[in-house]
PDB file of C-alpha atoms in Angstrom:
ATOM      1  CA  UNK D  28     -11.228  20.862 -21.875  1.00 42.00           C
ATOM      2  CA  UNK D  29     -13.305  19.862 -18.761  1.00 44.00           C
ATOM      3  CA  UNK D  30     -11.613  16.285 -18.624  1.00 49.00           C
ATOM      4  CA  UNK D  31      -7.395  16.732 -18.594  1.00 54.00           C
ATOM      5  CA  UNK D  32      -8.325  17.860 -15.265  1.00 50.00           C
ATOM      6  CA  UNK D  33     -10.037  13.444 -14.086  1.00 48.00           C
ATOM      7  CA  UNK D  34      -8.054  11.232 -13.813  1.00 59.00           C
ATOM      8  CA  UNK D  35      -9.277   7.897 -13.411  1.00 60.00           C
ATOM      9  CA  UNK D  36      -9.488   7.044  -9.608  1.00 61.00           C
ATOM     10  CA  UNK D  37     -12.184   9.940  -9.813  1.00 63.00           C
ATOM     11  CA  UNK D  38     -14.354   8.624 -11.905  1.00 69.00           C
ATOM     12  CA  UNK D  39     -17.123   6.540 -10.147  1.00 80.00           C
ATOM     13  CA  UNK D  40     -18.160   2.749  -9.918  1.00 79.00           C
ATOM     14  CA  UNK D  41     -19.994   0.960 -11.693  1.00 82.00           C
ATOM     15  CA  UNK D  42     -21.458  -2.297 -11.594  1.00 82.00           C
ATOM     16  CA  UNK D  43     -19.653  -3.994 -13.808  1.00 87.00           C
ATOM     17  CA  UNK D  44     -16.509  -2.947 -11.923  1.00 86.00           C
ATOM     18  CA  UNK D  45     -18.245  -2.723  -8.670  1.00 88.00           C
ATOM     19  CA  UNK D  46     -19.385  -7.184  -9.711  1.00 91.00           C
ATOM     20  CA  UNK D  47     -15.439  -7.375 -10.716  1.00 91.00           C
ATOM     21  CA  UNK D  48     -14.373  -5.659  -7.456  1.00 90.00           C
ATOM     22  CA  UNK D  49     -16.963  -8.061  -5.372  1.00 93.00           C
ATOM     23  CA  UNK D  50     -15.139 -11.390  -7.214  1.00 94.00           C
ATOM     24  CA  UNK D  51     -12.151 -10.355  -6.517  1.00 94.00           C
ATOM     25  CA  UNK D  52     -12.148  -9.377  -2.774  1.00 94.00           C
ATOM     26  CA  UNK D  53     -13.812 -12.805  -1.997  1.00 95.00           C
ATOM     27  CA  UNK D  54     -11.596 -14.878  -3.981  1.00 96.00           C
ATOM     28  CA  UNK D  55      -8.498 -12.729  -2.376  1.00 96.00           C
ATOM     29  CA  UNK D  56     -10.248 -13.190   1.376  1.00 95.00           C
ATOM     30  CA  UNK D  57     -10.940 -16.909   0.180  1.00 96.00           C
ATOM     31  CA  UNK D  58      -6.987 -17.751  -0.600  1.00 97.00           C
ATOM     32  CA  UNK D  59      -5.233 -15.792   1.863  1.00 97.00           C
ATOM     33  CA  UNK D  60      -8.422 -16.972   5.313  1.00 97.00           C
ATOM     34  CA  UNK D  61      -9.163 -13.397   5.820  1.00 95.00           C
ATOM     35  CA  UNK D  62     -11.204 -13.699   8.861  1.00 95.00           C
ATOM     36  CA  UNK D  63     -14.917 -11.935   8.247  1.00 93.00           C
ATOM     37  CA  UNK D  64     -15.370  -8.501  10.093  1.00 92.00           C
ATOM     38  CA  UNK D  65     -11.592  -8.261  10.888  1.00 94.00           C
ATOM     39  CA  UNK D  66      -9.228  -4.996   9.907  1.00 95.00           C
ATOM     40  CA  UNK D  67      -7.401  -7.060   7.602  1.00 95.00           C
ATOM     41  CA  UNK D  68     -10.416  -7.595   5.454  1.00 92.00           C
ATOM     42  CA  UNK D  69     -11.570  -4.243   5.339  1.00 93.00           C
ATOM     43  CA  UNK D  70      -7.859  -2.959   4.399  1.00 93.00           C
ATOM     44  CA  UNK D  71      -8.363  -5.391   2.163  1.00 93.00           C
ATOM     45  CA  UNK D  72     -11.486  -3.813  -0.160  1.00 92.00           C
ATOM     46  CA  UNK D  73     -10.204  -0.420   0.430  1.00 89.00           C
ATOM     47  CA  UNK D  74      -6.550  -1.351  -0.911  1.00 90.00           C
ATOM     48  CA  UNK D  75      -9.170  -3.336  -4.182  1.00 89.00           C
ATOM     49  CA  UNK D  76     -11.341  -0.478  -4.603  1.00 85.00           C
ATOM     50  CA  UNK D  77      -8.118   1.982  -4.892  1.00 82.00           C
ATOM     51  CA  UNK D  78      -6.491  -0.443  -7.249  1.00 83.00           C
TER      52      UNK D  78
END
């Protein structure tokens, strides 16, 4: 019964999930030449975690 109130996006990211997010983040940041430490880099990380 509890499960119906929990959406997939409410569940925590586990190690494998974080590894995948890191790989995607690194790839996109490098391909788009996003400056490290920039606001855009922070927004990218946030979007990847949300997806």
